[in-house]
Tab-separated table of C-alpha atoms in Angstrom:
chain	number	residue	atom	x	y	z
A	14	MET	CA	127.205	93.129	98.916
A	15	LYS	CA	124.672	95.355	97.970
A	16	HIS	CA	123.639	96.502	100.979
A	17	ARG	CA	127.192	97.979	101.632
A	18	THR	CA	128.031	99.264	98.432
A	19	GLY	CA	124.998	100.943	97.733
A	20	ARG	CA	124.328	101.951	101.243
A	21	PRO	CA	124.038	105.423	100.705
A	22	THR	CA	122.437	105.927	97.268
A	23	GLY	CA	119.469	103.513	98.807
A	24	SER	CA	119.601	106.071	102.308
A	25	LEU	CA	119.275	109.188	100.059
A	26	CYS	CA	115.676	107.055	98.614
A	27	VAL	CA	114.661	106.913	101.703
A	28	LEU	CA	115.557	110.150	102.561
A	29	LEU	CA	113.935	112.349	99.670
A	30	ALA	CA	110.862	110.208	100.172
A	31	SER	CA	110.228	110.623	103.746
A	32	VAL	CA	110.585	114.801	102.911
A	33	LEU	CA	107.683	114.021	100.473
A	34	TRP	CA	105.776	111.741	102.771
A	35	GLY	CA	106.550	114.741	105.051
A	36	THR	CA	104.473	117.435	102.858
A	37	THR	CA	101.199	115.233	103.488
A	38	GLY	CA	100.252	116.658	106.809
A	39	THR	CA	100.298	119.644	105.225
A	40	ALA	CA	98.463	119.227	101.797
A	41	ALA	CA	95.861	117.767	104.129
A	42	THR	CA	94.614	120.934	105.596
A	43	PHE	CA	94.167	122.752	102.218
A	44	ALA	CA	90.980	119.669	102.024
A	45	PRO	CA	89.531	120.273	105.326
A	46	ASP	CA	86.017	119.148	104.822
A	47	VAL	CA	87.844	115.635	103.158
A	48	GLY	CA	87.923	112.445	105.931
A	49	PRO	CA	90.425	110.945	106.980
A	50	LEU	CA	89.693	107.866	105.544
A	51	ALA	CA	88.821	109.202	101.629
A	52	ILE	CA	92.088	110.846	102.645
A	53	GLY	CA	93.970	107.929	103.064
A	54	ALA	CA	91.953	105.510	100.441
A	55	VAL	CA	92.615	107.941	97.439
A	56	ALA	CA	96.723	108.248	98.364
A	57	MET	CA	97.848	104.971	99.149
A	58	GLY	CA	94.510	103.081	96.732
A	59	LEU	CA	95.966	105.956	93.437
A	60	GLY	CA	99.247	105.716	94.196
A	61	GLY	CA	99.101	101.855	94.624
A	62	LEU	CA	97.459	101.017	91.564
A	63	LEU	CA	100.108	104.103	89.500
A	64	GLN	CA	102.420	101.909	90.826
A	65	ALA	CA	100.803	98.514	89.204
A	66	LEU	CA	100.510	99.912	86.172
A	67	VAL	CA	103.935	101.883	85.510
A	68	ALA	CA	105.801	98.285	86.529
A	69	ALA	CA	102.880	95.980	85.403
A	70	PRO	CA	105.690	94.614	82.510
A	71	ARG	CA	108.317	93.202	85.189
A	72	ILE	CA	105.242	92.246	87.327
A	73	ARG	CA	104.691	90.185	84.243
A	74	ARG	CA	108.246	89.465	83.563
A	75	GLU	CA	108.918	88.165	87.330
A	76	SER	CA	105.681	86.302	87.654
A	77	ALA	CA	107.018	83.604	88.953
A	78	GLY	CA	109.078	84.715	91.342
A	79	LEU	CA	105.908	87.050	93.009
A	80	ARG	CA	104.034	83.089	93.023
A	81	ALA	CA	107.153	81.512	94.313
A	82	ARG	CA	106.657	84.449	97.772
A	83	ARG	CA	102.720	85.070	97.205
A	84	GLY	CA	102.717	85.033	101.566
A	85	ALA	CA	105.120	88.184	101.320
A	86	VAL	CA	102.854	90.020	98.550
A	87	LEU	CA	99.289	89.268	100.086
A	88	LEU	CA	100.759	89.766	103.890
A	89	GLY	CA	102.047	93.191	102.379
A	90	ALA	CA	99.406	94.490	99.971
A	91	LEU	CA	97.273	93.898	103.417
A	92	ALA	CA	99.260	96.142	104.916
A	93	VAL	CA	99.810	98.674	102.961
A	94	ALA	CA	95.915	98.487	102.373
A	95	ILE	CA	95.599	99.370	106.349
A	96	TYR	CA	98.180	101.373	106.558
A	97	PRO	CA	96.624	105.128	105.455
A	98	LEU	CA	93.848	104.013	106.942
A	99	ALA	CA	95.139	103.749	110.897
A	100	PHE	CA	97.261	106.630	110.012
A	101	TYR	CA	95.615	109.436	108.427
A	102	SER	CA	92.581	108.667	111.205
A	103	SER	CA	95.249	108.993	113.702
A	104	MET	CA	96.027	112.440	112.803
A	105	HIS	CA	92.635	113.159	112.836
A	106	LEU	CA	92.464	111.967	116.264
A	107	ALA	CA	95.151	113.641	117.971
A	108	GLY	CA	96.450	115.704	115.953
A	109	VAL	CA	98.471	115.918	112.508
A	110	ALA	CA	101.146	115.917	114.693
A	111	THR	CA	100.814	113.114	117.476
A	112	GLY	CA	99.510	110.822	114.781
A	113	THR	CA	102.917	111.999	112.917
A	114	VAL	CA	105.471	110.967	115.188
A	115	VAL	CA	103.249	107.448	116.903
A	116	SER	CA	102.973	106.421	113.499
A	117	ILE	CA	106.555	107.157	111.985
A	118	GLY	CA	108.294	106.759	115.392
A	119	SER	CA	106.954	103.552	116.079
A	120	ALA	CA	107.753	101.976	112.721
A	121	PRO	CA	112.104	101.433	112.993
A	122	LEU	CA	110.906	99.486	117.054
A	123	ALA	CA	108.475	97.711	115.154
A	124	SER	CA	110.585	96.828	111.743
A	125	ALA	CA	113.026	95.521	114.322
A	126	LEU	CA	111.165	93.293	115.719
A	127	VAL	CA	109.963	91.479	112.908
A	128	GLU	CA	113.850	90.922	111.721
A	129	ARG	CA	115.209	90.262	114.305
A	130	THR	CA	111.782	87.277	115.107
A	131	VAL	CA	111.672	86.272	111.419
A	132	ASP	CA	115.272	86.856	110.299
A	133	GLY	CA	116.873	86.048	112.886
A	134	ARG	CA	119.055	89.657	111.795
A	135	ARG	CA	120.904	90.934	114.949
A	136	LEU	CA	120.534	94.810	115.842
A	137	THR	CA	123.911	96.731	115.218
A	138	ARG	CA	125.375	99.075	117.946
A	139	ARG	CA	125.044	101.679	114.901
A	140	TRP	CA	121.808	101.587	114.031
A	141	THR	CA	120.659	101.127	118.132
A	142	THR	CA	122.430	104.768	118.464
A	143	GLY	CA	120.439	106.265	115.227
A	144	ALA	CA	117.912	104.608	116.689
A	145	ALA	CA	117.710	106.062	120.963
A	146	LEU	CA	118.271	109.669	118.618
A	147	GLY	CA	115.883	109.250	115.886
A	148	LEU	CA	113.216	108.709	118.764
A	149	ALA	CA	114.552	110.487	121.888
A	150	GLY	CA	113.898	113.198	118.837
A	151	THR	CA	110.573	112.303	117.636
A	152	VAL	CA	109.323	112.015	121.507
A	153	LEU	CA	110.322	116.162	122.008
A	154	LEU	CA	108.686	116.800	119.158
A	155	CYS	CA	105.437	115.314	119.723
A	156	ALA	CA	105.654	116.514	123.445
A	157	ALA	CA	106.224	120.024	122.059
A	158	GLU	CA	104.077	120.371	119.503
A	159	ALA	CA	101.466	118.538	121.887
A	160	ALA	CA	102.254	121.009	124.751
A	161	HIS	CA	101.600	124.428	122.184
A	162	ALA	CA	98.461	122.766	120.992
A	163	SER	CA	97.268	122.706	125.134
A	164	THR	CA	97.914	125.832	124.569
A	165	GLY	CA	96.164	127.476	122.120
A	166	ALA	CA	92.329	127.887	123.039
A	167	GLY	CA	91.539	124.450	122.733
A	168	ALA	CA	91.796	124.667	118.304
A	169	GLY	CA	91.702	120.822	117.517
A	170	ALA	CA	92.152	119.259	120.435
A	171	GLY	CA	90.095	116.349	120.832
A	172	SER	CA	88.964	114.280	124.143
A	173	ALA	CA	91.221	112.570	126.213
A	174	GLY	CA	89.590	109.094	124.674
A	175	ALA	CA	90.052	110.377	121.221
A	176	THR	CA	93.790	111.227	121.718
A	177	VAL	CA	94.262	107.666	123.033
A	178	LEU	CA	92.349	105.486	120.712
A	179	GLY	CA	94.470	108.112	117.525
A	180	VAL	CA	97.547	107.018	119.883
A	181	GLY	CA	96.451	103.431	119.242
A	182	LEU	CA	95.687	103.298	115.682
A	183	GLY	CA	98.753	105.578	115.354
A	184	LEU	CA	101.088	102.092	116.530
A	185	VAL	CA	99.085	99.834	114.351
A	186	ALA	CA	99.754	102.660	111.761
A	187	GLY	CA	103.894	101.392	112.964
A	188	PHE	CA	103.370	98.360	112.577
A	189	THR	CA	101.905	98.024	109.703
A	190	TYR	CA	104.432	100.847	107.784
A	191	ALA	CA	107.452	97.487	109.526
A	192	LEU	CA	105.618	95.199	107.901
A	193	TYR	CA	104.543	95.970	104.416
A	194	SER	CA	108.674	97.008	104.173
A	195	TRP	CA	109.793	94.368	105.573
A	196	ALA	CA	107.702	92.061	103.163
A	197	ALA	CA	108.820	94.825	99.534
A	198	HIS	CA	112.659	94.057	101.541
A	199	ARG	CA	112.334	90.428	101.505
A	200	LEU	CA	110.382	89.954	97.910
A	201	ILE	CA	113.569	92.129	96.751
A	202	SER	CA	116.204	90.125	98.709
A	203	HIS	CA	115.030	86.818	96.927
A	204	GLY	CA	115.359	88.387	93.533
A	205	VAL	CA	112.229	90.123	92.647
A	206	GLY	CA	113.294	93.544	91.432
A	207	SER	CA	111.984	96.465	93.063
A	208	SER	CA	109.581	97.578	90.690
A	209	ALA	CA	107.970	94.610	90.372
A	210	ALA	CA	107.668	93.847	94.296
A	211	MET	CA	106.786	97.364	95.205
A	212	GLY	CA	103.921	97.405	92.016
A	213	ALA	CA	102.946	94.066	93.143
A	214	VAL	CA	102.409	94.893	96.531
A	215	PHE	CA	101.004	98.399	96.474
A	216	GLY	CA	98.748	97.349	93.565
A	217	ILE	CA	96.702	94.315	95.929
A	218	GLY	CA	97.015	96.883	98.544
A	219	GLY	CA	95.756	99.638	96.359
A	220	LEU	CA	93.143	97.305	95.014
A	221	LEU	CA	91.629	96.795	98.967
A	222	LEU	CA	91.000	100.322	99.392
A	223	MET	CA	89.217	101.032	96.268
A	224	PRO	CA	85.555	99.764	98.258
A	225	VAL	CA	86.906	102.194	100.805
A	226	LEU	CA	87.488	104.918	98.404
A	227	LEU	CA	83.626	104.591	96.565
A	228	ALA	CA	82.162	104.471	100.209
A	229	THR	CA	84.435	108.150	101.278
A	230	GLY	CA	85.389	109.981	98.373
A	231	ALA	CA	82.638	111.847	97.295
A	232	PRO	CA	83.974	114.569	99.203
A	233	LEU	CA	87.026	114.419	96.987
A	234	LEU	CA	84.637	115.215	94.005
A	235	ASP	CA	83.029	118.944	95.761
A	236	SER	CA	85.495	121.633	94.615
A	237	TRP	CA	89.060	121.874	92.481
A	238	SER	CA	90.404	122.210	96.440
A	239	ASN	CA	89.389	118.660	97.237
A	240	ALA	CA	90.280	117.116	94.207
A	241	ALA	CA	93.924	119.307	93.878
A	242	VAL	CA	94.931	118.093	97.135
A	243	GLY	CA	93.666	114.222	96.291
A	244	THR	CA	95.707	114.287	93.329
A	245	TYR	CA	98.646	115.502	94.371
A	246	MET	CA	99.113	112.831	97.049
A	247	ALA	CA	98.064	110.161	94.816
A	248	LEU	CA	101.189	110.865	92.330
A	249	VAL	CA	103.982	113.107	94.556
A	250	PRO	CA	104.037	111.054	98.473
A	251	MET	CA	102.493	107.832	97.216
A	252	PHE	CA	103.291	106.882	93.607
A	253	LEU	CA	106.816	109.034	93.780
A	254	GLY	CA	107.765	108.637	96.755
A	255	TYR	CA	107.193	104.685	97.508
A	256	VAL	CA	109.103	104.703	93.867
A	257	LEU	CA	112.029	106.279	95.685
A	258	PHE	CA	111.512	103.826	98.666
A	259	GLY	CA	111.706	100.968	96.661
A	260	TRP	CA	115.006	101.695	95.449
A	261	GLY	CA	116.156	102.199	98.348
A	262	LEU	CA	115.098	98.934	100.428
A	263	ALA	CA	117.306	97.139	97.263
A	264	HIS	CA	119.837	98.496	98.774
A	265	VAL	CA	119.053	98.977	102.500
A	266	PRO	CA	117.624	96.732	105.666
A	267	ALA	CA	113.747	97.248	106.023
A	268	SER	CA	115.045	98.718	109.300
A	269	THR	CA	117.358	100.688	108.429
A	270	ALA	CA	114.624	102.661	106.178
A	271	THR	CA	112.158	102.986	108.480
A	272	THR	CA	114.620	104.594	110.809
A	273	LEU	CA	115.893	107.302	108.205
A	274	SER	CA	111.935	107.679	107.202
A	275	LEU	CA	112.090	109.055	111.140
A	276	LEU	CA	112.841	112.454	108.637
A	277	GLU	CA	109.154	113.032	108.058
A	278	PRO	CA	107.411	114.126	111.204
A	279	ALA	CA	110.621	116.709	111.099
A	280	VAL	CA	109.434	117.671	107.898
A	281	ALA	CA	106.120	118.037	108.523
A	282	ALA	CA	106.982	120.022	111.726
A	283	VAL	CA	108.776	122.622	109.865
A	284	LEU	CA	106.586	122.929	107.183
A	285	ALA	CA	103.140	123.436	109.751
A	286	VAL	CA	105.612	126.351	110.655
A	287	VAL	CA	106.578	127.690	107.545
A	288	VAL	CA	103.369	127.196	105.159
A	289	VAL	CA	100.497	126.366	107.854
A	290	GLY	CA	101.807	129.208	110.551
A	291	GLU	CA	102.207	127.325	113.399
A	292	ARG	CA	104.999	127.985	115.718
A	293	LEU	CA	107.461	125.271	117.176
A	294	PRO	CA	108.526	125.419	120.735
A	295	LEU	CA	112.906	125.780	121.417
A	296	PRO	CA	112.363	121.359	122.790
A	297	GLY	CA	110.800	121.006	118.971
A	298	TRP	CA	113.613	122.492	117.436
A	299	LEU	CA	115.804	120.519	119.587
A	300	GLY	CA	113.540	117.613	118.347
A	301	VAL	CA	113.945	117.788	114.823
A	302	ALA	CA	118.242	118.074	115.869
A	303	LEU	CA	118.197	115.201	117.229
A	304	VAL	CA	116.103	113.759	114.398
A	305	VAL	CA	118.684	114.969	112.225
A	306	GLY	CA	121.372	113.532	114.097
A	307	CYS	CA	120.067	110.030	113.665
A	308	LEU	CA	120.439	110.078	110.386
A	309	ALA	CA	123.715	111.262	110.394
A	310	VAL	CA	124.449	108.684	112.394
A	311	LEU	CA	123.165	106.163	109.535
A	312	THR	CA	124.077	107.922	106.057
A	313	THR	CA	127.203	107.832	106.854
A	314	PRO	CA	129.065	105.662	105.114
A	315	ALA	CA	130.333	102.707	107.491
A	316	GLY	CA	132.944	103.031	104.384
A	317	ALA	CA	134.572	106.483	105.140
A	318	ARG	CA	134.331	105.903	108.911
A	319	ARG	CA	137.124	103.174	109.099
A	320	ARG	CA	139.352	104.870	106.503
A	321	SER	CA	138.700	107.932	109.308
A	322	ARG	CA	139.937	105.629	112.118
A	323	THR	CA	142.998	104.082	110.323
A	324	THR	CA	143.434	107.537	109.091
A	325	SER	CA	144.117	108.584	113.302
A	326	ALA	CA	145.881	105.475	114.160
A	327	VAL	CA	148.388	106.322	111.896
A	328	VAL	CA	148.780	109.552	111.929
A	329	ALA	CA	149.274	108.439	116.100
A	330	ALA	CA	152.085	106.366	114.676
A	331	GLU	CA	153.866	108.256	112.810
A	332	HIS	CA	154.046	111.065	115.611
A	333	VAL	CA	154.933	107.897	118.060
């Protein structure tokens, strides 16, 4: 019942988190001298430690439940540490649009595979329809951005080998995103509060990222703009975004949450047009429209759809 009654609120939290995550690619353009490993480590590392600090009282109160499911905690933390390194490296090698689309677009399928394999969860027709729309939209968006980049005088274009490696890292990012979403949802569904679950998983993941930040993060201190980008990444998309995501996971399955996060590449593309000054071809806008259609399918309350069908049946019966 928790999923049904809280689904609209949970979906809204995930959508808001996706909007915040969609700003990361544009924000990173303001710190071109900072490498992808440093960006990923400062964003997810400091953001995760901050989550753990804020949630520390609840983590202490629910320590018994966390210890009882320490396997899920450690698995989620390892996925949290790998995800940003793969995600930002994917964007660096394959381009912002392609890296984002591959990473986020592959997550719903990976999440469904994890839930099907581990939990035996069946995929609903509604999820399948929404995922098909969202994935079609992200593929269109990716193709449009890639075609536009190829005609842009080679700006930012890498070798074919770098692109293939970037796509491969994007698939790793999508799988690890699905994995830590599943781990957090599993903790929450077994009675651990969302703050404690997210704080523990992201706090340990943040600790694992600290050596990477120490080894690669020196450019973050070279200028105020670089430091501002790092601070923004840690506080807004990662800390606030994942607090919202944790609240969402308390009310919707991980597969639905990862599918709703397909809004992220659409937001990233629109911001690239509005803020960075890039141009998005018509197929790209069609892809954005399909992503919005996916979100409409997944966020329309089931009760509203049933009431609509019931009302239609009553009206038809009255006419008869």
